[in-house]
C-alpha positions as a LaTeX table, in Angstrom:
\begin{tabular}{lrrr}
\hline
Residue & $x$ (\AA) & $y$ (\AA) & $z$ (\AA) \\
\hline
Met1 & 10.88 & 13.97 & 11.74 \\
Ala2 & 9.27 & 12.37 & 14.76 \\
Gln3 & 8.22 & 8.91 & 14.43 \\
Ala4 & 3.94 & 8.52 & 14.45 \\
Met5 & 2.48 & 6.77 & 17.57 \\
Lys6 & $-1.12$ & 5.38 & 16.90 \\
Leu7 & $-3.57$ & 6.73 & 19.69 \\
Thr8 & $-7.18$ & 5.73 & 20.23 \\
Cys9 & $-9.81$ & 8.49 & 20.61 \\
Leu10 & $-11.61$ & 7.56 & 24.08 \\
Asp11 & $-14.45$ & 9.34 & 23.04 \\
Cys12 & $-15.15$ & 8.03 & 19.33 \\
Gly13 & $-13.20$ & 5.12 & 18.86 \\
Gln14 & $-10.57$ & 6.17 & 15.85 \\
Val15 & $-7.34$ & 5.04 & 16.10 \\
Asn16 & $-5.07$ & 8.52 & 15.19 \\
Arg17 & $-1.13$ & 8.55 & 14.02 \\
Val18 & 0.05 & 11.46 & 15.47 \\
Pro19 & 3.91 & 12.80 & 15.79 \\
Ser20 & 5.38 & 11.52 & 19.07 \\
Asp21 & 6.66 & 15.04 & 19.59 \\
Arg22 & 3.03 & 16.29 & 19.60 \\
Val23 & 1.55 & 14.15 & 21.79 \\
Ser24 & 1.41 & 15.63 & 24.68 \\
Ala25 & 1.17 & 19.03 & 22.88 \\
Gly26 & $-2.44$ & 19.08 & 22.51 \\
Ala27 & $-3.18$ & 16.52 & 20.05 \\
Lys28 & $-6.78$ & 15.78 & 18.70 \\
Cys29 & $-8.67$ & 13.19 & 16.85 \\
Gly30 & $-8.78$ & 13.86 & 12.91 \\
Thr31 & $-12.26$ & 12.48 & 13.37 \\
Cys32 & $-14.56$ & 14.14 & 16.40 \\
Gly33 & $-11.52$ & 16.69 & 17.47 \\
Ala34 & $-11.58$ & 15.53 & 21.08 \\
Lys35 & $-8.09$ & 15.96 & 23.43 \\
Leu36 & $-6.21$ & 12.23 & 22.23 \\
Val37 & $-4.31$ & 12.66 & 25.56 \\
Ser38 & $-5.30$ & 13.97 & 28.65 \\
Asn39 & $-3.94$ & 14.52 & 32.32 \\
Lys40 & $-7.51$ & 13.33 & 33.47 \\
Ala41 & $-8.25$ & 9.80 & 34.35 \\
Ile42 & $-11.21$ & 8.63 & 31.22 \\
Glu43 & $-13.62$ & 6.98 & 32.06 \\
Val44 & $-14.08$ & 4.25 & 29.21 \\
Asp45 & $-16.30$ & 1.16 & 27.93 \\
Phe46 & $-15.40$ & $-2.09$ & 27.16 \\
Ala47 & $-15.05$ & $-1.98$ & 23.87 \\
Thr48 & $-13.18$ & 0.89 & 23.67 \\
Leu49 & $-10.78$ & $-0.52$ & 26.21 \\
Gln50 & $-10.08$ & $-3.60$ & 24.11 \\
Lys51 & $-9.27$ & $-0.98$ & 20.97 \\
Ala52 & $-6.88$ & 1.19 & 22.78 \\
Ala53 & $-5.11$ & $-1.80$ & 24.47 \\
Arg54 & $-4.84$ & $-3.47$ & 21.31 \\
Asn55 & $-3.69$ & $-0.69$ & 19.12 \\
Asp56 & $-1.95$ & 2.14 & 21.57 \\
Asp57 & 1.83 & 2.78 & 21.41 \\
Leu58 & 1.52 & 5.31 & 24.60 \\
Pro59 & 0.98 & 3.10 & 27.54 \\
Leu60 & $-2.66$ & 2.62 & 28.74 \\
Val61 & $-2.87$ & 2.36 & 32.36 \\
Val62 & $-6.32$ & 1.00 & 33.14 \\
Asp63 & $-8.13$ & 0.96 & 36.81 \\
Phe64 & $-10.48$ & $-1.73$ & 37.16 \\
Trp65 & $-13.40$ & $-0.72$ & 39.70 \\
Ala66 & $-16.72$ & $-0.81$ & 40.75 \\
Pro67 & $-19.23$ & 1.90 & 42.74 \\
Trp68 & $-19.79$ & $-0.31$ & 45.92 \\
Cys69 & $-15.86$ & $-0.76$ & 46.58 \\
Gly70 & $-14.33$ & 1.33 & 49.22 \\
Pro71 & $-10.94$ & 0.75 & 48.33 \\
Cys72 & $-11.43$ & 1.96 & 44.97 \\
Arg73 & $-13.67$ & 4.86 & 46.13 \\
Met74 & $-10.43$ & 5.84 & 48.32 \\
Met75 & $-8.00$ & 5.05 & 45.30 \\
Ala76 & $-10.19$ & 7.22 & 42.85 \\
Pro77 & $-8.33$ & 10.71 & 43.59 \\
Glu78 & $-4.88$ & 9.41 & 43.60 \\
Phe79 & $-5.33$ & 7.60 & 40.40 \\
Ala80 & $-6.41$ & 11.42 & 39.57 \\
Lys81 & $-3.45$ & 12.83 & 41.14 \\
Ala82 & $-1.31$ & 10.17 & 39.10 \\
Ala83 & $-2.91$ & 10.77 & 35.65 \\
Gln84 & $-2.07$ & 14.64 & 36.03 \\
Glu85 & 1.46 & 13.61 & 36.55 \\
Leu86 & 1.89 & 11.30 & 33.71 \\
Asn87 & 0.45 & 13.38 & 31.41 \\
Gly88 & 1.96 & 12.54 & 28.03 \\
Gln89 & 3.79 & 9.99 & 29.08 \\
Ala90 & 0.35 & 7.76 & 29.91 \\
Arg91 & $-3.01$ & 7.43 & 29.32 \\
Leu92 & $-4.83$ & 6.90 & 32.56 \\
Val93 & $-8.49$ & 5.37 & 32.10 \\
Lys94 & $-11.08$ & 3.78 & 34.44 \\
Leu95 & $-13.61$ & 0.80 & 33.80 \\
Asn96 & $-16.48$ & 0.35 & 36.31 \\
Thr97 & $-16.76$ & $-3.71$ & 35.95 \\
Glu98 & $-20.22$ & $-3.48$ & 37.33 \\
Asn99 & $-21.22$ & $-1.55$ & 34.28 \\
Tyr100 & $-19.15$ & $-4.32$ & 32.16 \\
Pro101 & $-18.49$ & $-7.65$ & 33.85 \\
Gln102 & $-17.50$ & $-9.07$ & 30.71 \\
Ala103 & $-14.16$ & $-7.03$ & 30.81 \\
Gly104 & $-13.53$ & $-8.62$ & 34.54 \\
Gln105 & $-13.61$ & $-12.04$ & 32.44 \\
Ala106 & $-11.77$ & $-11.05$ & 29.43 \\
Tyr107 & $-8.97$ & $-9.45$ & 31.33 \\
Gly108 & $-9.00$ & $-12.10$ & 34.05 \\
Ile109 & $-9.94$ & $-9.59$ & 36.63 \\
Arg110 & $-10.24$ & $-11.56$ & 40.26 \\
Gly111 & $-10.39$ & $-8.67$ & 42.87 \\
Ile112 & $-10.94$ & $-4.62$ & 42.36 \\
Pro113 & $-9.06$ & $-2.24$ & 42.45 \\
Thr114 & $-7.09$ & $-3.95$ & 40.01 \\
Met115 & $-4.61$ & $-1.80$ & 37.69 \\
Ala116 & $-3.42$ & $-3.16$ & 34.22 \\
Gly117 & $-1.08$ & $-1.65$ & 32.16 \\
Phe118 & $-1.03$ & $-1.95$ & 28.70 \\
Arg119 & 1.48 & $-1.32$ & 25.80 \\
Gly120 & 2.04 & $-2.38$ & 22.25 \\
Gly121 & $-0.85$ & $-4.53$ & 22.24 \\
Arg122 & 0.05 & $-6.44$ & 24.99 \\
Glu123 & $-0.58$ & $-6.37$ & 28.54 \\
Lys124 & 2.86 & $-5.22$ & 30.38 \\
Ala125 & 1.90 & $-5.20$ & 34.25 \\
Arg126 & $-0.85$ & $-5.32$ & 36.95 \\
Gln127 & $-1.36$ & $-4.57$ & 40.28 \\
Ser128 & $-4.14$ & $-5.28$ & 42.50 \\
Gly129 & $-4.94$ & $-3.19$ & 45.47 \\
Ala130 & $-5.58$ & 0.81 & 46.63 \\
Met131 & $-2.15$ & 2.73 & 46.20 \\
Pro132 & $-1.53$ & 6.25 & 46.46 \\
Ser133 & $-0.50$ & 8.62 & 43.97 \\
Thr134 & 3.63 & 8.41 & 44.36 \\
Ser135 & 3.25 & 4.50 & 44.33 \\
Ile136 & 0.67 & 4.51 & 41.23 \\
Val137 & 3.38 & 6.89 & 39.08 \\
Ser138 & 6.53 & 4.92 & 40.16 \\
Trp139 & 4.78 & 1.56 & 39.12 \\
Val140 & 3.79 & 2.80 & 35.95 \\
Lys141 & 7.16 & 4.11 & 35.02 \\
Asp142 & 8.81 & 1.40 & 35.91 \\
Ala143 & 6.57 & $-1.56$ & 34.96 \\
Val144 & 4.78 & $-0.09$ & 32.06 \\
\hline
\end{tabular}
């Protein structure tokens, strides 16, 4: 029997236990039915980010960004490509620091874009600056 992994639903915030062999096979939230793992970068709010970063067993990569930031806008399609490539290996989410300025303070974000990788309730790595999708994928696989 496969070991269970904890994954926070990015829609309703419920923490789910999912057998590790079902993570990339369309596992859904037991509360709201939303897919728990997506091949897209998902926009999250501050509360959901905190809960997922604290609880999830699957690596969580957060892109801290803002709509006025040119490099952030340049990196957005690259981050989306990386999410497709890392489907089932990590979840990629975006947090708009304009909407949630407390996130920047809570996580010590000094500049944007900044990516932070979380696993097992702890921040494992951080990278500032825009990157192409190939570099994002390599960074996630190596550091997170």
